[in-house]
CSV table of C-alpha atoms and ligand atoms in Angstrom, one decimal:
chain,number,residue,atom,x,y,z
U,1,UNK,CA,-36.0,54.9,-9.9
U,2,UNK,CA,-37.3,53.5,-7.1
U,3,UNK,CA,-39.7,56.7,-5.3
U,4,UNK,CA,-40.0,54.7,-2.0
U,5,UNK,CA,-39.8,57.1,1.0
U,6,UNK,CA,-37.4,56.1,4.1
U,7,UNK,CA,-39.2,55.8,7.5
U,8,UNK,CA,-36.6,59.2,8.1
U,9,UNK,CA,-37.9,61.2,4.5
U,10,UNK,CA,-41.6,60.5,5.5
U,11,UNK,CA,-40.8,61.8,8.9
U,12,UNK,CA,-39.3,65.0,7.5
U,13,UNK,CA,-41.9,65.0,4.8
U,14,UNK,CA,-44.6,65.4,7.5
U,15,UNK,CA,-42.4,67.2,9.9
U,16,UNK,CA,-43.0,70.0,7.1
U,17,UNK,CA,-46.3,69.7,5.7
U,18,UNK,CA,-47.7,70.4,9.6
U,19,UNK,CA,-45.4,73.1,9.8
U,20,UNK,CA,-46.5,74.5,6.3
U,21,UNK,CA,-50.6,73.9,7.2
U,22,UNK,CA,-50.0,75.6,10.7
U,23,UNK,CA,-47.5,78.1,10.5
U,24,UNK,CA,-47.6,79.2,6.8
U,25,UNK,CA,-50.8,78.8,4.8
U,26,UNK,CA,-53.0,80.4,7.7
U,27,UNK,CA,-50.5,84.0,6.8
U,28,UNK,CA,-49.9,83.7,3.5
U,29,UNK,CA,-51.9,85.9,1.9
U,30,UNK,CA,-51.7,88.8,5.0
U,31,UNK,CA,-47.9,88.9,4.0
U,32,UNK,CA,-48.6,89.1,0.3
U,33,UNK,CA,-51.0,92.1,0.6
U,34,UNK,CA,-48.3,93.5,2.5
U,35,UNK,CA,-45.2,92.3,1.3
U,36,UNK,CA,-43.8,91.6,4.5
U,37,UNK,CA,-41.1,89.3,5.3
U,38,UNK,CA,-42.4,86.6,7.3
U,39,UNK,CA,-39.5,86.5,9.4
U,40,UNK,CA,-40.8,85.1,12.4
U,41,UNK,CA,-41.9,82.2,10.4
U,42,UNK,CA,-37.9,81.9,9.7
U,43,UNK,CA,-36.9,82.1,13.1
U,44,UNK,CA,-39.5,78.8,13.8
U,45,UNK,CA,-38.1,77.1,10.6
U,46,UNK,CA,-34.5,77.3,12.1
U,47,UNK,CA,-36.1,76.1,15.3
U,48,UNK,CA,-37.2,73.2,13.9
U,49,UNK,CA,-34.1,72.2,12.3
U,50,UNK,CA,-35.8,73.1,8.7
U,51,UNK,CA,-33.2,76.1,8.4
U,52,UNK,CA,-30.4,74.3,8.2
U,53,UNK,CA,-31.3,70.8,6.7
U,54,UNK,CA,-28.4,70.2,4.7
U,55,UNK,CA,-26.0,72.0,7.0
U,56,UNK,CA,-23.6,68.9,8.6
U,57,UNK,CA,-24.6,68.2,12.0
U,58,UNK,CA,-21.3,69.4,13.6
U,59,UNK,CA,-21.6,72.6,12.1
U,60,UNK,CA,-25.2,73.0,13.9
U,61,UNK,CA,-27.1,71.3,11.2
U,62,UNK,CA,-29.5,68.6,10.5
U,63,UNK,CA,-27.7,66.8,7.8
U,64,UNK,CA,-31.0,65.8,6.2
U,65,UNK,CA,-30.3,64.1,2.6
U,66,UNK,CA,-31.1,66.0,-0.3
U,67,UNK,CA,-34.6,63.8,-1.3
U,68,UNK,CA,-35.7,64.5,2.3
U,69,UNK,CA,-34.9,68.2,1.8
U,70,UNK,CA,-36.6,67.9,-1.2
U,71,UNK,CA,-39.6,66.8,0.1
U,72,UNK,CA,-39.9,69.8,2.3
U,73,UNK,CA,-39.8,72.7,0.2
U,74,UNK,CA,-42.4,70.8,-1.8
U,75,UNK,CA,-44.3,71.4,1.6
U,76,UNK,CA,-43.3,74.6,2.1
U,77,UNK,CA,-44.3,75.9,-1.4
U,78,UNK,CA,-47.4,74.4,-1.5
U,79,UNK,CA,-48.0,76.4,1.5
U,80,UNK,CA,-46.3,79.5,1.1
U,81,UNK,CA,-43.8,79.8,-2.1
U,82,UNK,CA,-42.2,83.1,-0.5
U,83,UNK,CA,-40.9,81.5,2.5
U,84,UNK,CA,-39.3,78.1,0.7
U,85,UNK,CA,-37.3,80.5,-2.4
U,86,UNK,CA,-36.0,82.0,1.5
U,87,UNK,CA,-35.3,78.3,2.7
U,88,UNK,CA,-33.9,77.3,-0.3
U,89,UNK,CA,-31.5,80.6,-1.2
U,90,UNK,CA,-30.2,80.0,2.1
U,91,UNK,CA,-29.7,76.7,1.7
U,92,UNK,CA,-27.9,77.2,-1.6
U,93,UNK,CA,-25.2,79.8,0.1
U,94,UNK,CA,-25.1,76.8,3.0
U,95,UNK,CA,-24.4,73.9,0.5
U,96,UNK,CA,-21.6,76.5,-0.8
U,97,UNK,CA,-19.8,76.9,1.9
U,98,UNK,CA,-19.9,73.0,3.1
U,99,UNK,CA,-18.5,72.1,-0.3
U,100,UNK,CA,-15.7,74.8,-0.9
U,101,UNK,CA,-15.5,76.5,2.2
U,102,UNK,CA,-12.3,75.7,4.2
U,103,UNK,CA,-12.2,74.7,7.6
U,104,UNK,CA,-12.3,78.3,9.5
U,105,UNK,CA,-15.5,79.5,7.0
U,106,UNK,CA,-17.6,76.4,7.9
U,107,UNK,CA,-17.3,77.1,11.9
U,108,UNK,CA,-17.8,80.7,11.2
U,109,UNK,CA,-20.3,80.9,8.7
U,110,UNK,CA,-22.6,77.3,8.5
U,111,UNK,CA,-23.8,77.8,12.2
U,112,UNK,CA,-25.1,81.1,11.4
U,113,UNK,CA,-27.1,80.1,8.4
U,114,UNK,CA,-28.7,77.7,10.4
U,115,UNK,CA,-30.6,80.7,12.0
U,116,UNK,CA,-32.6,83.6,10.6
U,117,UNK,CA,-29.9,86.2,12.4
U,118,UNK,CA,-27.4,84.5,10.1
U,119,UNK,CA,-30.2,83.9,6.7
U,120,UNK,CA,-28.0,83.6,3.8
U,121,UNK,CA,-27.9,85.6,0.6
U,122,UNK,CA,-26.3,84.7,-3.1
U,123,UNK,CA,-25.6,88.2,-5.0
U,124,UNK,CA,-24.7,87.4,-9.2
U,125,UNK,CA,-27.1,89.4,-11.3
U,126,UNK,CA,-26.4,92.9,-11.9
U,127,UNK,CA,-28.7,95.5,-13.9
U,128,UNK,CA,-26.9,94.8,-17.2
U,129,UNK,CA,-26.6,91.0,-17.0
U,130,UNK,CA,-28.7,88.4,-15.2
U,131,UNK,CA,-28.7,84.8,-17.8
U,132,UNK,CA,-24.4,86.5,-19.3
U,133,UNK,CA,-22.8,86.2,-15.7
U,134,UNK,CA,-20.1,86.7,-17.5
U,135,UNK,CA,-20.7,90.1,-18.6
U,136,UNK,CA,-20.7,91.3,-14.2
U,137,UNK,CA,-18.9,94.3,-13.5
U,138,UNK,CA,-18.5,94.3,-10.0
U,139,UNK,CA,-15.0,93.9,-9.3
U,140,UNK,CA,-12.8,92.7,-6.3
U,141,UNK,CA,-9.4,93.8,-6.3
U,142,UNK,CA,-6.8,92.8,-4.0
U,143,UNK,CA,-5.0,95.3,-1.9
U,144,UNK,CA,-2.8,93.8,0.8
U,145,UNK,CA,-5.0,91.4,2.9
U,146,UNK,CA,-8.3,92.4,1.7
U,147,UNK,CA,-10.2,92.7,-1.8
U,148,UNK,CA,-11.9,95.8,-2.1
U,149,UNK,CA,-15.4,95.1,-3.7
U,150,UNK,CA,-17.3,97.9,-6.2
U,151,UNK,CA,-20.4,97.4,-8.0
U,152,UNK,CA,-24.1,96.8,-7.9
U,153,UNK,CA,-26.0,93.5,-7.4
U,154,UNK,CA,-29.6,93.4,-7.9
U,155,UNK,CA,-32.4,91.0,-7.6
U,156,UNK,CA,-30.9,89.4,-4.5
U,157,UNK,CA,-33.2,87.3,-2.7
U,158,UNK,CA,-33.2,87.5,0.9
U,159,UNK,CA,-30.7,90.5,1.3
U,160,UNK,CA,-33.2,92.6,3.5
U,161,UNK,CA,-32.8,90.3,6.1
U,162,UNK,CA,-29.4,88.4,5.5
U,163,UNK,CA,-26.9,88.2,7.8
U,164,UNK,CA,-24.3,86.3,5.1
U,165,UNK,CA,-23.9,87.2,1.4
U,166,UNK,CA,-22.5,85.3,-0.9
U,167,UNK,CA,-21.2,87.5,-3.6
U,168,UNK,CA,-19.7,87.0,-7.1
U,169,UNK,CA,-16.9,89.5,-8.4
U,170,UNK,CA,-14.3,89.8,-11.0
U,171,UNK,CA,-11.2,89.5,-9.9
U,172,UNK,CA,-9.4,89.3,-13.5
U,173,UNK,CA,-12.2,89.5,-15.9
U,174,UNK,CA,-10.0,89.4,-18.9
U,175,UNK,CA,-9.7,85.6,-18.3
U,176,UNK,CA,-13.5,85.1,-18.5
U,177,UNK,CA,-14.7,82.1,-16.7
U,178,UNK,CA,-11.7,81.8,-14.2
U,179,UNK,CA,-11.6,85.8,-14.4
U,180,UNK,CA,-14.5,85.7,-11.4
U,181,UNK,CA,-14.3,84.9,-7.3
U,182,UNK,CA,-16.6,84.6,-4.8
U,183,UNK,CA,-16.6,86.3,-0.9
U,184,UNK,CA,-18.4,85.5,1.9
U,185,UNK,CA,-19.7,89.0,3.4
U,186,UNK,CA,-21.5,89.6,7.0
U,187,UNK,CA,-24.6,91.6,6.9
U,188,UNK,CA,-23.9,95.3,8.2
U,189,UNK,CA,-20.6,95.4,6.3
U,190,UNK,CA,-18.8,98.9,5.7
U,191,UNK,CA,-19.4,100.0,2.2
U,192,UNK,CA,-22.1,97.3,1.5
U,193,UNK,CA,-25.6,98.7,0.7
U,194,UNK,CA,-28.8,97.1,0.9
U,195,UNK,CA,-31.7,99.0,-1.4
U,196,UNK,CA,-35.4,98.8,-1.1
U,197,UNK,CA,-37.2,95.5,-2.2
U,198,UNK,CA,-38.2,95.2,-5.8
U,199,UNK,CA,-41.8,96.1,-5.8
U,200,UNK,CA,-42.7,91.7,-7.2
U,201,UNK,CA,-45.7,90.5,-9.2
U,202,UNK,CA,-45.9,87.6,-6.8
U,203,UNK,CA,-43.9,85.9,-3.9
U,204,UNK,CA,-44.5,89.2,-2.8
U,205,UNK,CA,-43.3,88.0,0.9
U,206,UNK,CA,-39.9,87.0,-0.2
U,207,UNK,CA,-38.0,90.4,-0.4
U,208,UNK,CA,-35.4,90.9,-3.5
U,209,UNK,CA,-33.2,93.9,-3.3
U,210,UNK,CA,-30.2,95.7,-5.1
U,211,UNK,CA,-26.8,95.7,-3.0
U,212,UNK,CA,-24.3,98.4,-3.7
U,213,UNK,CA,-20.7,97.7,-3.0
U,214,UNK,CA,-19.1,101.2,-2.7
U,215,UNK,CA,-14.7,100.3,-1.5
U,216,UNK,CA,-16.1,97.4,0.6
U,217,UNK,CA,-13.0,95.6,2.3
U,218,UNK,CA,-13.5,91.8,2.5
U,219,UNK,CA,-10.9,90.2,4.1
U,220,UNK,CA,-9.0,87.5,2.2
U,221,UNK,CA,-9.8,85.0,4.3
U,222,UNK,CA,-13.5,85.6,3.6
U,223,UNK,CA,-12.9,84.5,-0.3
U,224,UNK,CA,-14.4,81.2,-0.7
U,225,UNK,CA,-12.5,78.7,-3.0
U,226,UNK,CA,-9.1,79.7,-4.8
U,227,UNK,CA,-9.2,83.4,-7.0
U,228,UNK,CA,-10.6,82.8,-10.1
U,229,UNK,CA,-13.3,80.0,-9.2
U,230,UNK,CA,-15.9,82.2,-8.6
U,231,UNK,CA,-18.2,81.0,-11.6
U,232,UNK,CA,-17.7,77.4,-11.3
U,233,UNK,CA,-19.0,78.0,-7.6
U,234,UNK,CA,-21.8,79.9,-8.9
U,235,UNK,CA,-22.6,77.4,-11.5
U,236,UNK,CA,-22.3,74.1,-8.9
U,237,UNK,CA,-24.6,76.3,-6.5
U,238,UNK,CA,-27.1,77.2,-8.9
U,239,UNK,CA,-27.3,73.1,-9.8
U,240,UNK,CA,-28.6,72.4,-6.6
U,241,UNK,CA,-30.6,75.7,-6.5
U,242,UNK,CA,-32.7,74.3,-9.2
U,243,UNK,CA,-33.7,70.9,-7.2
U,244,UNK,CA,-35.3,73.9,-4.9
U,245,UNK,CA,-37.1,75.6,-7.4
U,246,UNK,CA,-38.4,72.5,-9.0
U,247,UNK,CA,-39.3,71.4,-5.7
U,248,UNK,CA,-41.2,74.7,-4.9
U,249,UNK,CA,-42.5,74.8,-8.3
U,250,UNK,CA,-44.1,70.9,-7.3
U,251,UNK,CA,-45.5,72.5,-4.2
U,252,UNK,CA,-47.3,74.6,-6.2
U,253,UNK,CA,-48.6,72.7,-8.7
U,254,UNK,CA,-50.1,70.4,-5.7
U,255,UNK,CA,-51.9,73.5,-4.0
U,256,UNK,CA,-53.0,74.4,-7.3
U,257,UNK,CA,-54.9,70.4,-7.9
U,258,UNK,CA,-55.9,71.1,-4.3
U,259,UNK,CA,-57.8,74.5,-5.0
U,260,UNK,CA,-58.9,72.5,-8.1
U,261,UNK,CA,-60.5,69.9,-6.6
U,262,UNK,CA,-62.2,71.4,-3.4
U,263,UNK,CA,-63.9,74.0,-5.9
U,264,UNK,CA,-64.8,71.9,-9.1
U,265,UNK,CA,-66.3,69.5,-6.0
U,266,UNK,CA,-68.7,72.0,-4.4
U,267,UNK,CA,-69.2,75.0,-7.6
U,268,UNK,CA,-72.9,73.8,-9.4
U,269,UNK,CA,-73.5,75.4,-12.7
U,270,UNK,CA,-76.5,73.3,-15.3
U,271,UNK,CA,-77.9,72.1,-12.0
U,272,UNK,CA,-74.6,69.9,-11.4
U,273,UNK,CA,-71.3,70.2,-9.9
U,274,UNK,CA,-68.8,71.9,-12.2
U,275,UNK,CA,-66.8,68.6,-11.3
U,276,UNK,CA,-69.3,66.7,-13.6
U,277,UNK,CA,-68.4,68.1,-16.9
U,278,UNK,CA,-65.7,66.4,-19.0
U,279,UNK,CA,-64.0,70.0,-19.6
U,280,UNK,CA,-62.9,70.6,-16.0
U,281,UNK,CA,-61.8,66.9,-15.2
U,282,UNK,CA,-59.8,67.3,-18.0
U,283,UNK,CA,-58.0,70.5,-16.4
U,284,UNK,CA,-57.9,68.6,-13.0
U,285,UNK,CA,-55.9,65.1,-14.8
U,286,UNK,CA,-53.4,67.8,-16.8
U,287,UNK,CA,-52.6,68.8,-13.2
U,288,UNK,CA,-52.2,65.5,-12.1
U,289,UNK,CA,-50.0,64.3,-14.5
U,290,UNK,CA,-47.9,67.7,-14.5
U,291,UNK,CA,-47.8,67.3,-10.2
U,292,UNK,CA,-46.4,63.6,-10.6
U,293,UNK,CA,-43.8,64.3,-13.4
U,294,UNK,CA,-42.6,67.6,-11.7
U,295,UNK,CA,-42.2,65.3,-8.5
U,296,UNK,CA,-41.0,62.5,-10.2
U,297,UNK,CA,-37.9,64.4,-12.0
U,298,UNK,CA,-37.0,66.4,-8.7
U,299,UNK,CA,-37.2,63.2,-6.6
U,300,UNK,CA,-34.9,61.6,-9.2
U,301,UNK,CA,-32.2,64.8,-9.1
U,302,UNK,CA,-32.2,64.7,-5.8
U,303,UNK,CA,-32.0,60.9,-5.4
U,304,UNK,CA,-28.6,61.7,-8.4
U,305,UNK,CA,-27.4,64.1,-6.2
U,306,UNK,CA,-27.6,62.1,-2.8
U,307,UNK,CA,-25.6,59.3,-4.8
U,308,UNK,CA,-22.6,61.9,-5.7
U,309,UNK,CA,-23.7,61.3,-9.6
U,310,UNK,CA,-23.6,64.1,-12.0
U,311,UNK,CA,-26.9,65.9,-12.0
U,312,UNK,CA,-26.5,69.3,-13.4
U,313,UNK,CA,-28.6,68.2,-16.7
U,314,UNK,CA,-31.2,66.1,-14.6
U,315,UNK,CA,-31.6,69.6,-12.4
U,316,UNK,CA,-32.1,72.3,-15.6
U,317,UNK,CA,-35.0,69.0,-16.9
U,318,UNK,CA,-36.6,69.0,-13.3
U,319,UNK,CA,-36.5,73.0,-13.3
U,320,UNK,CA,-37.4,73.7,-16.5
U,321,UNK,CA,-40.2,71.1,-16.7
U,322,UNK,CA,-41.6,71.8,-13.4
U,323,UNK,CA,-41.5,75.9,-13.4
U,324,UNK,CA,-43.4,75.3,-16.7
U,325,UNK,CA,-46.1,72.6,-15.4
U,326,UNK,CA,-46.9,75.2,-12.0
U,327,UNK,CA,-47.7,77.9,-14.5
U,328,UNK,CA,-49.2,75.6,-16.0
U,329,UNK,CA,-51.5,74.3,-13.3
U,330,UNK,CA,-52.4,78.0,-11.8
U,331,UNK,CA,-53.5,79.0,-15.3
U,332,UNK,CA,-56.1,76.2,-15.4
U,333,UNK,CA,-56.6,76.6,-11.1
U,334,UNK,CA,-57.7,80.3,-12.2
U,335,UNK,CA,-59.7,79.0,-15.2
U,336,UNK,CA,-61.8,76.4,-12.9
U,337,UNK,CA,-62.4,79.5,-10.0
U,338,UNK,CA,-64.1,80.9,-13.5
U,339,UNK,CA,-64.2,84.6,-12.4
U,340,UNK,CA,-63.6,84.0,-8.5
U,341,UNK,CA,-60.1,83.0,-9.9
U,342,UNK,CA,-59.5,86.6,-10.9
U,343,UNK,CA,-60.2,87.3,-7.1
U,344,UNK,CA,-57.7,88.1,-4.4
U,345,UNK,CA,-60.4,86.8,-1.9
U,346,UNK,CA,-59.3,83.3,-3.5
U,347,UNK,CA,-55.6,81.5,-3.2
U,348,UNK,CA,-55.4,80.7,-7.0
U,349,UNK,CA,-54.9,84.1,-7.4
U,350,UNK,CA,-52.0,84.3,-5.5
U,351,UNK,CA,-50.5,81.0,-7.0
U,352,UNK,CA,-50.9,82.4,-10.4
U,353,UNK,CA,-48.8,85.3,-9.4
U,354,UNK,CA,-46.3,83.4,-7.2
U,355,UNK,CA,-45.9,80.5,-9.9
U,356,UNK,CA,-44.5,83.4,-13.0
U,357,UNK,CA,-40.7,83.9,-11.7
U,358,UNK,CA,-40.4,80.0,-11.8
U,359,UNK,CA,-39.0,80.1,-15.0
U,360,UNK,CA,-37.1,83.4,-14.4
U,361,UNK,CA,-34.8,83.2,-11.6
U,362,UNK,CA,-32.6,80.9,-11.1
U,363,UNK,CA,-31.6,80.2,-14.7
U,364,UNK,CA,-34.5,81.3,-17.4
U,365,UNK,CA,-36.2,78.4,-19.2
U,366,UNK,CA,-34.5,79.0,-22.3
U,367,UNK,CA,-31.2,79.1,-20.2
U,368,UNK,CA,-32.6,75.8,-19.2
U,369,UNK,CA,-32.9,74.3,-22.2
U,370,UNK,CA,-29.5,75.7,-23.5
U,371,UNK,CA,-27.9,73.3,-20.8
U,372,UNK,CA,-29.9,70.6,-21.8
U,373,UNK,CA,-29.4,70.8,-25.5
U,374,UNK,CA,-25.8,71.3,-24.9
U,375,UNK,CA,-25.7,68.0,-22.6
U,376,UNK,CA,-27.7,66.4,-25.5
U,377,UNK,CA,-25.3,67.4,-28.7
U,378,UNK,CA,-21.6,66.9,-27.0
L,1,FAD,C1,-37.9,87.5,-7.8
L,1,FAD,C2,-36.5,87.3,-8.3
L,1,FAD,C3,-35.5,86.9,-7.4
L,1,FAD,C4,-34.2,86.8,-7.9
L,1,FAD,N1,-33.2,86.4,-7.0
L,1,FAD,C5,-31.9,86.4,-7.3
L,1,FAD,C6,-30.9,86.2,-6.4
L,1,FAD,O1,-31.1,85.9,-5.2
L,1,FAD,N2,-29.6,86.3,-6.8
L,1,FAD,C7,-29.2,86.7,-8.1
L,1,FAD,O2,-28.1,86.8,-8.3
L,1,FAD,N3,-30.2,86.9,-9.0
L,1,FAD,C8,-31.5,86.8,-8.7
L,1,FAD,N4,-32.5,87.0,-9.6
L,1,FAD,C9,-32.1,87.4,-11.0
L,1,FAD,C10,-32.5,86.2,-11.9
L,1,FAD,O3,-31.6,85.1,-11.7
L,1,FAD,C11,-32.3,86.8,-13.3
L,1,FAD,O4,-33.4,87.7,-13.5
L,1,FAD,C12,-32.4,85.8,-14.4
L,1,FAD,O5,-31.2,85.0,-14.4
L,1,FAD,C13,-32.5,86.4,-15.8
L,1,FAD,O6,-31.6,87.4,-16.0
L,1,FAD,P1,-32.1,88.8,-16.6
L,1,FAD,O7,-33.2,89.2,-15.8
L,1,FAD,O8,-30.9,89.7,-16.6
L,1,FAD,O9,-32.6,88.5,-18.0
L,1,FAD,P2,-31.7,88.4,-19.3
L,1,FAD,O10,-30.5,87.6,-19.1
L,1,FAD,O11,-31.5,89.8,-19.8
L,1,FAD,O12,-32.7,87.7,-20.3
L,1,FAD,C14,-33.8,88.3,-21.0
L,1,FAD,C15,-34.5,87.3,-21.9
L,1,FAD,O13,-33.5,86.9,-22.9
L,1,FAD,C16,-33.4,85.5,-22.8
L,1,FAD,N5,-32.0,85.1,-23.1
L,1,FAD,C17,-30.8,85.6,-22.5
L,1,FAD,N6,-29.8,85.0,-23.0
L,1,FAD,C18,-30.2,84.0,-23.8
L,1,FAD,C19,-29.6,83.0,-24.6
L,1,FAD,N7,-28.2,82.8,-24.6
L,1,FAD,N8,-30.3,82.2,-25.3
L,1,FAD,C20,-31.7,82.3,-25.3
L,1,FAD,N9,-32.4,83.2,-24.6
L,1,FAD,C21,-31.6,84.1,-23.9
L,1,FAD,C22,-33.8,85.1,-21.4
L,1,FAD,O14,-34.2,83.7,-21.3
L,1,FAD,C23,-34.9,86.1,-21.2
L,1,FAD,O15,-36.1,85.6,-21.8
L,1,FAD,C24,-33.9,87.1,-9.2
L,1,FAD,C25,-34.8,87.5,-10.1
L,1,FAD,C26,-36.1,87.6,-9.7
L,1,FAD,C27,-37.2,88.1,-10.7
């Protein structure tokens, strides 16, 4: 594949990395310590167009290709890893409702998750079931010209601060995969609870929350797709949710090198920098070559992606490899830090921390690997 950049991708590329260096990376860690949304960080991502990237122009978007979109989250979660699993939840609820949403849902619902007000939400996992969708129990059940929605989500990203929630149910769950549907809910919503954030290990910034549905009426128009698609939606969205988190996960791997680098550089132990012995470069090339294959396979998704080609195999490679390789790299960033990396005064502690749920949430990396060995065998 050909990993040359368009005059446009380079634009957005750097369009993101001075928003990153500027607006992010100088608050990280302040909203870490205290697990504080960063939403005013939000509201200037949606000013910049960032927001919305893949939303269609006439729906108040930038239309921005997926390698370009790609590109930024790389940016962003090199900077801040907490604030792109936001940009890139909300992009997966956006790229849902562009692809099955009818006409009415994408005027109502696409300009709003442009905009933090409007910050998108995608509610599967429940307490009993996160990797077996199948085994939800919330239920929708039609009465009249609503579904009325009961049940518990939990885990949901963004959902202190969403204004749209894009929420799995069963509508018939005695016919298994096409026993599921999926609703489009505004924030504030009678009978729709939002809990306390989930007190995290790292990404600490990005808030994840249960959401109790106690007799919430959803209008039938808000059901997106036909009843009974709900987990082919929820399949096709989390696809595309994994070019994010591979992206992220490449955005960390890069800070990581960085840290690396600027410490190994200027940290003298024997009378020489630490950069001088064998052992450390060694650490530092491993993180090379993880930062350029991670990038490689998301570039190459997204470039499948942008061309309408299958990609739901080349996604679970990119996510699993790349989840894998940031761990990875902030295990050895922490090792080179020696015992400054065990510091919270130093930001390869926090990329230690930020870089564990990579290969938890969206898809495990053994769910991963159960796509891609059953792509490999049919
Ligand atoms: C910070 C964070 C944010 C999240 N955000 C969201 C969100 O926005 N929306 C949402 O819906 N969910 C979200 N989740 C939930 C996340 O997607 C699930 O935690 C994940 O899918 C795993 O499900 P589980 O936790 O129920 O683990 P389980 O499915 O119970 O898995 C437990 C272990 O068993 C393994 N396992 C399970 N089944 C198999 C199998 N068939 N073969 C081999 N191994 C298997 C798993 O890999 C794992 O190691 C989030 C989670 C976290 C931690």
């Amino acid at each position: 594949m050909d990993l040359t950049l368009s005059l446009e991708q380079e634009a957005v590329r750097d369009t993101a990395r001075e928003f990153a260096e500027k607006r992010l990376l100088p608050h990280a860690a302040e909203h870490d310590a205290d697990e504080s949304f960063p939403i005013d960080a939000v509201r200037k991502l949606a000013d910049q167009g960032l927001l919305g990237m893949m939303i269609p122009v006439e729906h108040g978007g930038a239309e921005m290709d997926a390698i370009s979109y790609a590109l930024a989250l790389m940016e962003l979660g090199r900077a801040d890893a907490s604030v792109a699993v936001t940009l890139s939840v909300n992009n997966l609820v956006a790229e849902c409702v562009t692809q099955w949403g009818a006409d009415e849902q994408k005027k109502k619902f696409l300009p709003r998750l442009s905009t933090a007000e409007g910050l998108g939400a995608f509610a599967v996992t429940e307490p009993h079931c996160g990797s077996d969708v199948q085994a939800m129990r919330t239920r929708a059940d039609l009465k009249g010209d609503h579904y009325v929605l009961n049940g518990e989500k939990v885990w949901i990203t963004n959902a202190s601060n969403a204004g749209t929630f894009l929420v799995i149910a069963g509508t018939d769950p005695v016919k298994r995969t096409k026993g599921f549907s999926a609703f489009l809910i505004e924030g504030g919503t009678a009978g729709m609870t939002v809990g306390k954030p989930e007190p995290k290990m790292g990404q600490r910034a990005s808030h994840a929350c249960p959401v109790v549905f106690t007799d919430c009426c959803v209008p039938i128009e808000n059901r997106l797709g036909p009843e009974g698609s709900g987990i082919k939606i929820a399949l096709s969205a989390l696809d595309s949710g994994r070019i994010g988190i591979a992206s992220i996960s490449t955005g960390i791997i890069q800070a990581c090198n960085d840290e690396m680098i600027r410490y190994a550089k200027d940290r003298v132990a024997f009378g020489k920098p630490i950069s001088d012995f064998q052992a450390v470069q060694w650490m530092i090339a491993d993180t090379v070559v993880d930062f350029e294959a991670a990038r490689g396979l998301t570039l190459l998704t997204a470039s499948r992606k942008q061309a309408r080609e299958p990609f739901s195999d080349k996604a679970a490679i990119a996510k699993l490899f790349a989840s894998e390789a940031a761990n990875r790299a902030a295990y050895r960033a922490v090792q080179v830090h020696g015992g400054y990396g065990y510091s919270r005064d130093y930001r390869v502690e926090r990329l230690y921390r930020d870089a564990r749920v990579l290969t938890l949430y969206e898809g495990t990396s053994e769910i991963q690997r159960l796509v891609i060995a059953r792509n490999a065998l049919k």
